[in-house]
Structure formats: C-alpha cells, structure tokens
C-alpha cells in the first residue's frame, strides 16, 4: 500500500534546514519559512542539457522543492541513451529530450512546472537568460560551455567605479563527467574564475592529419576518418550529408572502414568505435552522473537559500580505484578572453612568413584560445576590413585569398588589434599583434 503523505508535511526535511539554525550555516543566514516559499513559488532554475546529467538534475530539483524549472536541449532521444537517461522510454526514441523530460517530471511531481526548450542555447538572447536565479550546466561540449559562460558575463552590469553590480550576476553551476571521473564548479561571473579562465584544463579537440588519414593510417580512428572525410563525399552513397544517428550511414562507414583496416592490418575497429568517432561520444556511467548531479543540486540549493557556504570553487570526483574527491580554489586569469578587459597579445616572430591561415591555426590549436572557427576583422586606414569569415558564404569566397597572404602582405602592423568572432563566445574578443625578433614558440 502506498503511504499518502499530507501536503503540509511534504517539505518537512527542508524545513529542518531552512527554519532553524545550524552549526555550519552562513553568518548572514536567518532561518525563516519564507525561504521555502521562495523555492516553491519564485526561484527560477535553468537546466542546460537533458542528457545523463540533465535527467538527474531535473529529478533532484523537482524533489527538492524547486517548482519553476526550465530545461533546454537541442538533441533527440536515441536507443543508446536509455541505459542511463531514466526519464526516457523506448517509445520516446526520436522525440525531443527537453520536451520528453519535462513531460515526465510534470506528470510525476505534483505542482512542479518544467518548461522545455527544444533548441540551441544560442537561439536565445540576454533577456531570456536574465530571468533565472541560477543556471546549471550539464553540457558535454566545451564550445557550448564557453558560449553560455560568455553570455552570463555579458549580463553583468557595472557601477560608476567599475565594480560589478552583484544584483545582475546570474550564478552558474557547471557539472561534467567522463566515465568514472567527474567535476563540479561554482561560477559567479566576473567574481570567480570562469570557464575560459581555466581553459587550459580542457585538451584541444583531437584531429588527425589528412596525409595520415589518406596515405599511412595506423589507428582504427584513421580508417573511420578516411570514410568520413574522403570516401563519403566521393561515393555519396545516400545522396545526403553523413548522419551519425542514421543506422544505414553507420553501417556503411563501419563496412568501408573495416575494409581499409584490413588492407593496412589495423585491428580494434568496432561498431561502437565508429559511433564514438562520428559523434564524438564521451563515455558515460550512471553512478558518476548521479554523484555529480547531486553535488550540483546541493550547490544550487545553498546558493538559492544562503543556508550554507557554497563550493569555492572547483571539486573533482574519481571512483576508478575506490572513491577519491577533493576541492580546490581555482584562480582568475587576469588575461582571460571572456572575463578580463585586458587585450591579449600574440607575439609574432616573422610577420613576413606567417600567413593568415597560420594565425587562424594558432588561435584554434593553442590551449589558451581553443577557438573553433574564428572570423577576423580589423581597422586599416580608418576603415573596417574583414580579413576572413567562413560563416557567411559570400564573405568567405571574397576573403579566402587572404588565407595564403602573409601578415605583412595584408598590411598588418606591430600593435594591430584584431576583432575575433567565434562560436565559443557570444561577444567578440580583441587581440593585439606584437611583432618581435625574439624566439616565440607558436606550435
């Protein structure tokens, strides 16, 4: 028989924390019944991602008294999701993750309202993100993390003395998992280190030289990339772009990659590896997701209620060999691309030999920048000039010739400022070129 809990006792476990004093409470905390009312009726939470972490987070928040929750995710449900993303069922395959997760929570938790957004985070502007009290990130993309990080920084207003107005700061709790390892961090935009401040913690995206893929493959990944990059466009088997979610496309890639692997005596090729390479899949473990989501939810609760000191500011979890966890305080980077007003300087040893393509490659491969697809503009003789931009076809065609020209040929001088737009940040960044004869390691 199911025990029916009276409505007035539903949140008793929260009242014990919020309506009485404790030895670990913040000095400014004043126990009150109004705090629970704030959680239930006023506090708005945005969960970014409805995957492994997102499902856990939505469940946690709904059962912790947060009734106004939004969730945003651009993905659809796949069969491989069902082993850990427990808000979905087989009948949901092909449906929106955000919409399905919201429907499940709304039906299961009385009084909870989860509003889904089946789109990219980039589809919304500042007015959308400004309405939330706390934002929780359960993303598996560094690019998306950096974009929302830049967006929240842009929301912060400053007073006449240049100090940030704390009332305009929207805290972000960022969680991430990979196999049996995970991390959680608390980010107060402009006050604490942001995603870009610790960008060197994220390894640059793995890429394989085209010459290796085409001529001397050594790894099964090389064989998969060969089919993806070269063979697919050459044979065009389905008269469409390669879709990593289409079983027929996956089977074609697997068969052709296996043929190439056999030709070069390469072992270790599997169907799962094909999926992983094509979709850049990160290993996921349910228990790790549950632990990191629980930590993130606890930090949101502490920030929303001010009942306890929140994490300052980075926590690492590892249960490969037993359970190991520790926390530390990361430091702000005074030259951070996102939260610092200081212009970054790029040292150029030989501007006569360094081409614009070399500069773009440097911005993409350097751990301190890790840009994805930068567009560069500058000011020459008082006029704006687009050096290169690939996102607009007509502009890309007009500026493509600049890629092979040296910085000198483009009339770029020492101290030249470049304005860079990239998908990793909703705002443009500025870098300054510094020509030097000193030895500078660019790669």
GROMACS .gro file of C-alpha atoms in nm:
model
  443
    1UNK     CA    1   0.000   0.000   0.000
    2UNK     CA    2   0.133   0.345  -0.094
    3UNK     CA    3   0.165   0.580   0.201
    4UNK     CA    4  -0.005   0.914   0.141
    5UNK     CA    5   0.195   1.199   0.289
    6UNK     CA    6  -0.012   1.502   0.394
    7UNK     CA    7   0.068   1.808   0.190
    8UNK     CA    8   0.178   2.012   0.491
    9UNK     CA    9   0.447   1.753   0.573
   10UNK     CA   10   0.585   1.717   0.223
   11UNK     CA   11   0.876   1.954   0.276
   12UNK     CA   12   0.948   1.877   0.642
   13UNK     CA   13   1.304   1.770   0.562
   14UNK     CA   14   1.367   2.109   0.403
   15UNK     CA   15   1.208   2.298   0.691
   16UNK     CA   16   1.458   2.139   0.929
   17UNK     CA   17   1.733   2.310   0.732
   18UNK     CA   18   1.565   2.638   0.640
   19UNK     CA   19   1.365   2.717   0.953
   20UNK     CA   20   1.622   2.655   1.225
   21UNK     CA   21   1.983   2.742   1.296
   22UNK     CA   22   2.275   2.505   1.241
   23UNK     CA   23   2.648   2.491   1.318
   24UNK     CA   24   2.751   2.522   0.952
   25UNK     CA   25   2.518   2.798   0.839
   26UNK     CA   26   2.640   3.123   0.686
   27UNK     CA   27   2.670   3.415   0.923
   28UNK     CA   28   2.411   3.611   0.726
   29UNK     CA   29   2.157   3.327   0.720
   30UNK     CA   30   1.832   3.394   0.904
   31UNK     CA   31   1.602   3.091   0.940
   32UNK     CA   32   1.258   3.161   0.801
   33UNK     CA   33   0.959   2.991   0.647
   34UNK     CA   34   0.972   3.243   0.365
   35UNK     CA   35   1.279   3.072   0.218
   36UNK     CA   36   1.085   2.756   0.136
   37UNK     CA   37   0.810   2.967  -0.014
   38UNK     CA   38   1.075   3.136  -0.231
   39UNK     CA   39   1.198   2.795  -0.353
   40UNK     CA   40   0.846   2.673  -0.426
   41UNK     CA   41   0.699   2.977  -0.594
   42UNK     CA   42   0.962   3.228  -0.703
   43UNK     CA   43   1.307   3.080  -0.768
   44UNK     CA   44   1.365   3.001  -1.137
   45UNK     CA   45   1.624   2.742  -1.238
   46UNK     CA   46   1.754   2.675  -1.589
   47UNK     CA   47   1.900   2.333  -1.662
   48UNK     CA   48   2.108   2.326  -1.979
   49UNK     CA   49   2.113   1.974  -2.119
   50UNK     CA   50   1.863   1.693  -2.069
   51UNK     CA   51   2.106   1.403  -2.107
   52UNK     CA   52   2.278   1.194  -1.841
   53UNK     CA   53   2.339   1.484  -1.602
   54UNK     CA   54   2.026   1.672  -1.706
   55UNK     CA   55   1.785   1.390  -1.618
   56UNK     CA   56   1.943   1.354  -1.274
   57UNK     CA   57   1.935   1.731  -1.218
   58UNK     CA   58   1.569   1.767  -1.315
   59UNK     CA   59   1.472   1.484  -1.081
   60UNK     CA   60   1.677   1.633  -0.796
   61UNK     CA   61   1.540   1.985  -0.832
   62UNK     CA   62   1.180   1.869  -0.858
   63UNK     CA   63   1.216   1.666  -0.537
   64UNK     CA   64   1.398   1.949  -0.356
   65UNK     CA   65   1.110   2.193  -0.382
   66UNK     CA   66   1.205   2.389  -0.694
   67UNK     CA   67   0.881   2.422  -0.890
   68UNK     CA   68   0.982   2.667  -1.164
   69UNK     CA   69   1.234   2.491  -1.385
   70UNK     CA   70   1.328   2.541  -1.748
   71UNK     CA   71   1.530   2.291  -1.949
   72UNK     CA   72   1.694   2.349  -2.285
   73UNK     CA   73   1.834   2.081  -2.516
   74UNK     CA   74   1.865   2.050  -2.892
   75UNK     CA   75   1.902   1.670  -2.907
   76UNK     CA   76   1.657   1.388  -2.968
   77UNK     CA   77   1.639   1.060  -2.777
   78UNK     CA   78   1.838   0.764  -2.908
   79UNK     CA   79   1.836   0.398  -2.811
   80UNK     CA   80   2.182   0.428  -2.654
   81UNK     CA   81   2.050   0.692  -2.411
   82UNK     CA   82   1.807   0.462  -2.234
   83UNK     CA   83   2.060   0.283  -2.012
   84UNK     CA   84   2.124   0.597  -1.804
   85UNK     CA   85   1.881   0.874  -1.901
   86UNK     CA   86   1.600   0.732  -1.692
   87UNK     CA   87   1.330   0.988  -1.780
   88UNK     CA   88   1.303   0.831  -2.127
   89UNK     CA   89   1.146   0.506  -2.251
   90UNK     CA   90   1.175   0.310  -2.574
   91UNK     CA   91   0.857   0.470  -2.706
   92UNK     CA   92   1.029   0.810  -2.674
   93UNK     CA   93   1.307   0.735  -2.925
   94UNK     CA   94   1.318   1.011  -3.184
   95UNK     CA   95   1.146   1.267  -2.960
   96UNK     CA   96   1.292   1.583  -2.809
   97UNK     CA   97   1.489   1.521  -2.489
   98UNK     CA   98   1.382   1.851  -2.334
   99UNK     CA   99   1.012   1.806  -2.409
  100UNK     CA  100   1.002   1.441  -2.302
  101UNK     CA  101   1.193   1.505  -1.978
  102UNK     CA  102   0.967   1.799  -1.892
  103UNK     CA  103   0.654   1.594  -1.957
  104UNK     CA  104   0.780   1.311  -1.736
  105UNK     CA  105   0.865   1.537  -1.441
  106UNK     CA  106   0.542   1.737  -1.467
  107UNK     CA  107   0.335   1.419  -1.453
  108UNK     CA  108   0.536   1.261  -1.174
  109UNK     CA  109   0.587   1.555  -0.934
  110UNK     CA  110   0.266   1.735  -0.844
  111UNK     CA  111   0.289   2.113  -0.862
  112UNK     CA  112   0.620   2.116  -1.047
  113UNK     CA  113   0.632   2.305  -1.375
  114UNK     CA  114   0.918   2.222  -1.609
  115UNK     CA  115   0.921   2.431  -1.926
  116UNK     CA  116   1.108   2.272  -2.218
  117UNK     CA  117   1.303   2.447  -2.492
  118UNK     CA  118   1.386   2.224  -2.788
  119UNK     CA  119   1.659   2.438  -2.943
  120UNK     CA  120   2.018   2.554  -2.915
  121UNK     CA  121   2.129   2.776  -2.628
  122UNK     CA  122   2.247   3.023  -2.893
  123UNK     CA  123   1.886   3.069  -3.008
  124UNK     CA  124   1.809   3.291  -2.706
  125UNK     CA  125   1.936   3.636  -2.619
  126UNK     CA  126   2.021   3.813  -2.295
  127UNK     CA  127   1.660   3.874  -2.195
  128UNK     CA  128   1.597   3.500  -2.173
  129UNK     CA  129   1.894   3.418  -1.951
  130UNK     CA  130   1.846   3.722  -1.730
  131UNK     CA  131   1.517   3.586  -1.589
  132UNK     CA  132   1.681   3.296  -1.398
  133UNK     CA  133   1.818   3.299  -1.045
  134UNK     CA  134   2.065   3.013  -1.109
  135UNK     CA  135   2.176   2.831  -1.425
  136UNK     CA  136   2.302   2.472  -1.415
  137UNK     CA  137   2.508   2.333  -1.699
  138UNK     CA  138   2.509   1.962  -1.781
  139UNK     CA  139   2.676   2.001  -2.120
  140UNK     CA  140   2.918   1.769  -2.297
  141UNK     CA  141   3.051   2.040  -2.530
  142UNK     CA  142   3.333   2.280  -2.446
  143UNK     CA  143   3.212   2.518  -2.718
  144UNK     CA  144   2.864   2.539  -2.563
  145UNK     CA  145   3.012   2.578  -2.214
  146UNK     CA  146   3.220   2.871  -2.329
  147UNK     CA  147   2.924   3.031  -2.505
  148UNK     CA  148   2.695   3.027  -2.202
  149UNK     CA  149   2.989   3.141  -1.990
  150UNK     CA  150   3.034   3.444  -2.217
  151UNK     CA  151   2.662   3.513  -2.217
  152UNK     CA  152   2.639   3.525  -1.837
  153UNK     CA  153   2.943   3.752  -1.819
  154UNK     CA  154   2.775   3.991  -2.063
  155UNK     CA  155   2.472   4.014  -1.830
  156UNK     CA  156   2.677   4.173  -1.552
  157UNK     CA  157   2.640   4.550  -1.514
  158UNK     CA  158   2.896   4.779  -1.354
  159UNK     CA  159   2.868   5.089  -1.137
  160UNK     CA  160   3.045   5.419  -1.198
  161UNK     CA  161   3.357   5.292  -1.019
  162UNK     CA  162   3.383   4.988  -1.245
  163UNK     CA  163   3.267   4.740  -0.981
  164UNK     CA  164   3.020   4.468  -1.083
  165UNK     CA  165   2.662   4.504  -0.964
  166UNK     CA  166   2.603   4.178  -0.774
  167UNK     CA  167   2.229   4.200  -0.837
  168UNK     CA  168   2.296   4.143  -1.208
  169UNK     CA  169   2.512   3.834  -1.155
  170UNK     CA  170   2.349   3.503  -1.251
  171UNK     CA  171   2.545   3.217  -1.086
  172UNK     CA  172   2.627   2.912  -1.293
  173UNK     CA  173   2.690   2.563  -1.161
  174UNK     CA  174   2.881   2.355  -1.414
  175UNK     CA  175   2.899   1.977  -1.397
  176UNK     CA  176   3.086   1.736  -1.619
  177UNK     CA  177   3.150   1.361  -1.630
  178UNK     CA  178   3.367   1.126  -1.831
  179UNK     CA  179   3.348   0.760  -1.740
  180UNK     CA  180   3.423   0.722  -1.369
  181UNK     CA  181   3.552   1.077  -1.334
  182UNK     CA  182   3.361   1.398  -1.286
  183UNK     CA  183   3.380   1.754  -1.166
  184UNK     CA  184   3.156   2.032  -1.041
  185UNK     CA  185   3.228   2.401  -1.011
  186UNK     CA  186   3.057   2.718  -0.893
  187UNK     CA  187   3.099   3.020  -1.119
  188UNK     CA  188   3.000   3.372  -1.019
  189UNK     CA  189   3.056   3.568  -1.344
  190UNK     CA  190   3.323   3.840  -1.306
  191UNK     CA  191   3.380   3.748  -0.938
  192UNK     CA  192   3.516   3.394  -0.961
  193UNK     CA  193   3.720   3.217  -1.230
  194UNK     CA  194   3.508   3.141  -1.535
  195UNK     CA  195   3.526   2.861  -1.792
  196UNK     CA  196   3.779   3.047  -2.005
  197UNK     CA  197   3.998   3.128  -1.703
  198UNK     CA  198   4.080   2.757  -1.677
  199UNK     CA  199   4.059   2.678  -2.047
  200UNK     CA  200   4.397   2.505  -2.042
  201UNK     CA  201   4.236   2.229  -1.832
  202UNK     CA  202   4.043   2.123  -2.141
  203UNK     CA  203   4.255   1.944  -2.402
  204UNK     CA  204   4.229   2.074  -2.759
  205UNK     CA  205   4.000   1.871  -2.983
  206UNK     CA  206   4.172   1.570  -3.132
  207UNK     CA  207   4.234   1.597  -3.506
  208UNK     CA  208   4.417   1.372  -3.749
  209UNK     CA  209   4.645   1.498  -4.029
  210UNK     CA  210   4.483   1.448  -4.367
  211UNK     CA  211   4.804   1.299  -4.509
  212UNK     CA  212   4.799   1.030  -4.240
  213UNK     CA  213   4.433   0.952  -4.298
  214UNK     CA  214   4.477   0.927  -4.675
  215UNK     CA  215   4.815   0.755  -4.702
  216UNK     CA  216   4.950   0.595  -4.385
  217UNK     CA  217   4.670   0.509  -4.141
  218UNK     CA  218   4.790   0.347  -3.816
  219UNK     CA  219   4.481   0.355  -3.596
  220UNK     CA  220   4.121   0.237  -3.645
  221UNK     CA  221   4.021   0.600  -3.595
  222UNK     CA  222   4.223   0.689  -3.906
  223UNK     CA  223   4.016   0.441  -4.109
  224UNK     CA  224   3.689   0.588  -3.982
  225UNK     CA  225   3.803   0.943  -4.054
  226UNK     CA  226   3.905   0.833  -4.406
  227UNK     CA  227   3.549   0.722  -4.481
  228UNK     CA  228   3.405   1.031  -4.312
  229UNK     CA  229   3.630   1.293  -4.471
  230UNK     CA  230   3.721   1.144  -4.809
  231UNK     CA  231   3.515   0.842  -4.912
  232UNK     CA  232   3.170   0.968  -4.816
  233UNK     CA  233   3.181   1.271  -5.047
  234UNK     CA  234   3.347   1.065  -5.318
  235UNK     CA  235   3.092   0.784  -5.328
  236UNK     CA  236   2.792   0.979  -5.189
  237UNK     CA  237   2.608   0.653  -5.106
  238UNK     CA  238   2.281   0.805  -4.982
  239UNK     CA  239   2.292   1.136  -5.169
  240UNK     CA  240   2.299   1.335  -4.845
  241UNK     CA  241   2.528   1.450  -4.567
  242UNK     CA  242   2.665   1.193  -4.324
  243UNK     CA  243   2.434   1.149  -4.025
  244UNK     CA  244   2.589   0.985  -3.719
  245UNK     CA  245   2.241   0.891  -3.592
  246UNK     CA  246   2.136   0.702  -3.907
  247UNK     CA  247   2.192   0.323  -3.873
  248UNK     CA  248   2.239   0.284  -4.250
  249UNK     CA  249   2.505   0.554  -4.256
  250UNK     CA  250   2.681   0.398  -3.958
  251UNK     CA  251   2.677   0.057  -4.123
  252UNK     CA  252   2.826   0.197  -4.444
  253UNK     CA  253   3.105   0.374  -4.253
  254UNK     CA  254   3.175   0.060  -4.048
  255UNK     CA  255   3.198  -0.166  -4.355
  256UNK     CA  256   3.422   0.070  -4.554
  257UNK     CA  257   3.641   0.145  -4.252
  258UNK     CA  258   3.678  -0.229  -4.189
  259UNK     CA  259   3.790  -0.282  -4.549
  260UNK     CA  260   4.055  -0.013  -4.508
  261UNK     CA  261   4.162  -0.151  -4.170
  262UNK     CA  262   4.207  -0.499  -4.322
  263UNK     CA  263   4.413  -0.351  -4.605
  264UNK     CA  264   4.660  -0.193  -4.360
  265UNK     CA  265   4.643  -0.475  -4.100
  266UNK     CA  266   4.483  -0.249  -3.839
  267UNK     CA  267   4.287  -0.412  -3.557
  268UNK     CA  268   4.045  -0.280  -3.296
  269UNK     CA  269   3.775  -0.141  -3.522
  270UNK     CA  270   3.425  -0.183  -3.373
  271UNK     CA  271   3.079  -0.052  -3.450
  272UNK     CA  272   3.079   0.130  -3.116
  273UNK     CA  273   3.407   0.300  -3.204
  274UNK     CA  274   3.255   0.418  -3.531
  275UNK     CA  275   2.970   0.576  -3.335
  276UNK     CA  276   3.215   0.735  -3.094
  277UNK     CA  277   3.434   0.889  -3.365
  278UNK     CA  278   3.148   1.017  -3.580
  279UNK     CA  279   2.955   1.169  -3.289
  280UNK     CA  280   3.244   1.245  -3.054
  281UNK     CA  281   3.076   1.037  -2.784
  282UNK     CA  282   3.211   1.071  -2.430
  283UNK     CA  283   3.188   0.756  -2.212
  284UNK     CA  284   2.906   0.787  -1.960
  285UNK     CA  285   2.842   0.598  -1.635
  286UNK     CA  286   2.513   0.629  -1.447
  287UNK     CA  287   2.666   0.633  -1.100
  288UNK     CA  288   2.906   0.915  -1.189
  289UNK     CA  289   2.620   1.120  -1.336
  290UNK     CA  290   2.420   1.069  -1.016
  291UNK     CA  291   2.706   1.181  -0.791
  292UNK     CA  292   2.794   1.494  -0.991
  293UNK     CA  293   2.427   1.590  -1.036
  294UNK     CA  294   2.371   1.554  -0.661
  295UNK     CA  295   2.667   1.782  -0.590
  296UNK     CA  296   2.548   2.040  -0.843
  297UNK     CA  297   2.195   2.034  -0.700
  298UNK     CA  298   2.331   2.082  -0.347
  299UNK     CA  299   2.530   2.385  -0.459
  300UNK     CA  300   2.222   2.534  -0.625
  301UNK     CA  301   2.024   2.480  -0.305
  302UNK     CA  302   2.294   2.652  -0.097
  303UNK     CA  303   2.313   2.949  -0.333
  304UNK     CA  304   1.936   2.987  -0.362
  305UNK     CA  305   1.878   2.974   0.016
  306UNK     CA  306   2.209   3.109   0.154
  307UNK     CA  307   2.182   2.844   0.424
  308UNK     CA  308   2.539   2.712   0.388
  309UNK     CA  309   2.864   2.819   0.231
  310UNK     CA  310   2.877   2.710  -0.131
  311UNK     CA  311   3.173   2.546  -0.302
  312UNK     CA  312   3.478   2.766  -0.352
  313UNK     CA  313   3.505   2.682  -0.633
  314UNK     CA  314   3.612   2.353  -0.801
  315UNK     CA  315   3.551   1.991  -0.698
  316UNK     CA  316   3.694   1.678  -0.861
  317UNK     CA  317   3.550   1.328  -0.824
  318UNK     CA  318   3.715   1.000  -0.922
  319UNK     CA  319   3.599   0.646  -0.844
  320UNK     CA  320   3.817   0.442  -1.078
  321UNK     CA  321   4.009   0.288  -0.785
  322UNK     CA  322   3.787   0.347  -0.486
  323UNK     CA  323   3.631   0.685  -0.419
  324UNK     CA  324   3.856   0.988  -0.428
  325UNK     CA  325   3.747   1.350  -0.422
  326UNK     CA  326   3.900   1.684  -0.344
  327UNK     CA  327   3.825   2.051  -0.391
  328UNK     CA  328   4.043   2.349  -0.461
  329UNK     CA  329   4.013   2.718  -0.539
  330UNK     CA  330   4.096   2.795  -0.899
  331UNK     CA  331   4.226   3.145  -0.968
  332UNK     CA  332   4.100   3.407  -1.210
  333UNK     CA  333   4.313   3.458  -1.516
  334UNK     CA  334   4.394   3.831  -1.543
  335UNK     CA  335   4.421   3.787  -1.921
  336UNK     CA  336   4.109   3.572  -1.963
  337UNK     CA  337   3.947   3.603  -2.306
  338UNK     CA  338   3.598   3.612  -2.158
  339UNK     CA  339   3.601   3.793  -1.822
  340UNK     CA  340   3.907   4.017  -1.843
  341UNK     CA  341   3.905   4.361  -2.000
  342UNK     CA  342   4.275   4.326  -2.082
  343UNK     CA  343   4.361   4.282  -2.451
  344UNK     CA  344   4.552   3.962  -2.520
  345UNK     CA  345   4.880   3.993  -2.711
  346UNK     CA  346   5.000   3.743  -2.971
  347UNK     CA  347   5.375   3.750  -3.032
  348UNK     CA  348   5.469   3.710  -3.399
  349UNK     CA  349   5.830   3.622  -3.480
  350UNK     CA  350   5.823   3.670  -3.856
  351UNK     CA  351   5.517   3.851  -3.997
  352UNK     CA  352   5.662   3.821  -4.348
  353UNK     CA  353   5.636   3.443  -4.347
  354UNK     CA  354   5.339   3.389  -4.116
  355UNK     CA  355   5.018   3.371  -4.318
  356UNK     CA  356   4.666   3.450  -4.203
  357UNK     CA  357   4.593   3.075  -4.212
  358UNK     CA  358   4.886   3.019  -3.974
  359UNK     CA  359   4.738   3.275  -3.736
  360UNK     CA  360   4.395   3.113  -3.750
  361UNK     CA  361   4.550   2.770  -3.687
  362UNK     CA  362   4.732   2.914  -3.387
  363UNK     CA  363   4.407   3.053  -3.244
  364UNK     CA  364   4.238   2.716  -3.290
  365UNK     CA  365   4.518   2.492  -3.160
  366UNK     CA  366   4.667   2.697  -2.877
  367UNK     CA  367   4.533   2.573  -2.538
  368UNK     CA  368   4.482   2.931  -2.422
  369UNK     CA  369   4.244   3.014  -2.708
  370UNK     CA  370   4.095   2.692  -2.850
  371UNK     CA  371   3.875   2.881  -3.094
  372UNK     CA  372   3.654   2.678  -3.322
  373UNK     CA  373   3.602   2.873  -3.643
  374UNK     CA  374   3.720   3.231  -3.593
  375UNK     CA  375   3.629   3.524  -3.814
  376UNK     CA  376   3.879   3.812  -3.811
  377UNK     CA  377   3.826   4.180  -3.879
  378UNK     CA  378   4.045   4.486  -3.817
  379UNK     CA  379   4.073   4.856  -3.890
  380UNK     CA  380   4.310   4.975  -4.163
  381UNK     CA  381   4.346   5.344  -4.254
  382UNK     CA  382   4.035   5.423  -4.054
  383UNK     CA  383   3.819   5.167  -4.235
  384UNK     CA  384   3.690   4.831  -4.117
  385UNK     CA  385   3.833   4.537  -4.309
  386UNK     CA  386   3.722   4.176  -4.293
  387UNK     CA  387   4.029   3.953  -4.309
  388UNK     CA  388   3.841   3.624  -4.313
  389UNK     CA  389   3.496   3.496  -4.222
  390UNK     CA  390   3.379   3.144  -4.304
  391UNK     CA  391   3.026   3.162  -4.160
  392UNK     CA  392   2.887   3.373  -4.447
  393UNK     CA  393   2.939   3.205  -4.785
  394UNK     CA  394   2.971   3.522  -4.992
  395UNK     CA  395   3.220   3.678  -4.750
  396UNK     CA  396   3.417   3.354  -4.727
  397UNK     CA  397   3.458   3.346  -5.105
  398UNK     CA  398   3.577   3.707  -5.112
  399UNK     CA  399   3.824   3.670  -4.824
  400UNK     CA  400   3.954   3.319  -4.897
  401UNK     CA  401   4.250   3.461  -5.088
  402UNK     CA  402   4.370   3.634  -4.770
  403UNK     CA  403   4.444   3.299  -4.605
  404UNK     CA  404   4.761   3.246  -4.808
  405UNK     CA  405   4.890   3.601  -4.768
  406UNK     CA  406   5.140   3.694  -4.500
  407UNK     CA  407   5.057   3.939  -4.225
  408UNK     CA  408   5.284   4.195  -4.391
  409UNK     CA  409   5.110   4.148  -4.726
  410UNK     CA  410   4.780   4.215  -4.550
  411UNK     CA  411   4.929   4.543  -4.420
  412UNK     CA  412   4.900   4.433  -4.058
  413UNK     CA  413   5.148   4.616  -3.838
  414UNK     CA  414   5.300   4.587  -3.493
  415UNK     CA  415   5.032   4.665  -3.234
  416UNK     CA  416   4.748   4.592  -3.477
  417UNK     CA  417   4.425   4.499  -3.300
  418UNK     CA  418   4.211   4.219  -3.443
  419UNK     CA  419   3.845   4.169  -3.358
  420UNK     CA  420   3.762   3.799  -3.348
  421UNK     CA  421   3.415   3.643  -3.361
  422UNK     CA  422   3.376   3.274  -3.279
  423UNK     CA  423   3.106   3.028  -3.178
  424UNK     CA  424   3.274   2.984  -2.839
  425UNK     CA  425   3.163   3.331  -2.727
  426UNK     CA  426   2.852   3.540  -2.796
  427UNK     CA  427   3.072   3.850  -2.784
  428UNK     CA  428   3.372   3.946  -2.995
  429UNK     CA  429   3.720   3.934  -2.845
  430UNK     CA  430   4.015   4.161  -2.920
  431UNK     CA  431   4.377   4.053  -2.958
  432UNK     CA  432   4.683   4.263  -3.037
  433UNK     CA  433   4.967   4.155  -3.265
  434UNK     CA  434   5.319   4.209  -3.134
  435UNK     CA  435   5.598   4.170  -3.388
  436UNK     CA  436   5.920   4.058  -3.223
  437UNK     CA  437   6.258   3.919  -3.318
  438UNK     CA  438   6.264   3.706  -3.003
  439UNK     CA  439   6.209   3.339  -3.043
  440UNK     CA  440   5.843   3.261  -2.997
  441UNK     CA  441   5.708   2.909  -2.991
  442UNK     CA  442   5.387   2.919  -3.188
  443UNK     CA  443   5.313   2.549  -3.207
   0.00000   0.00000   0.00000
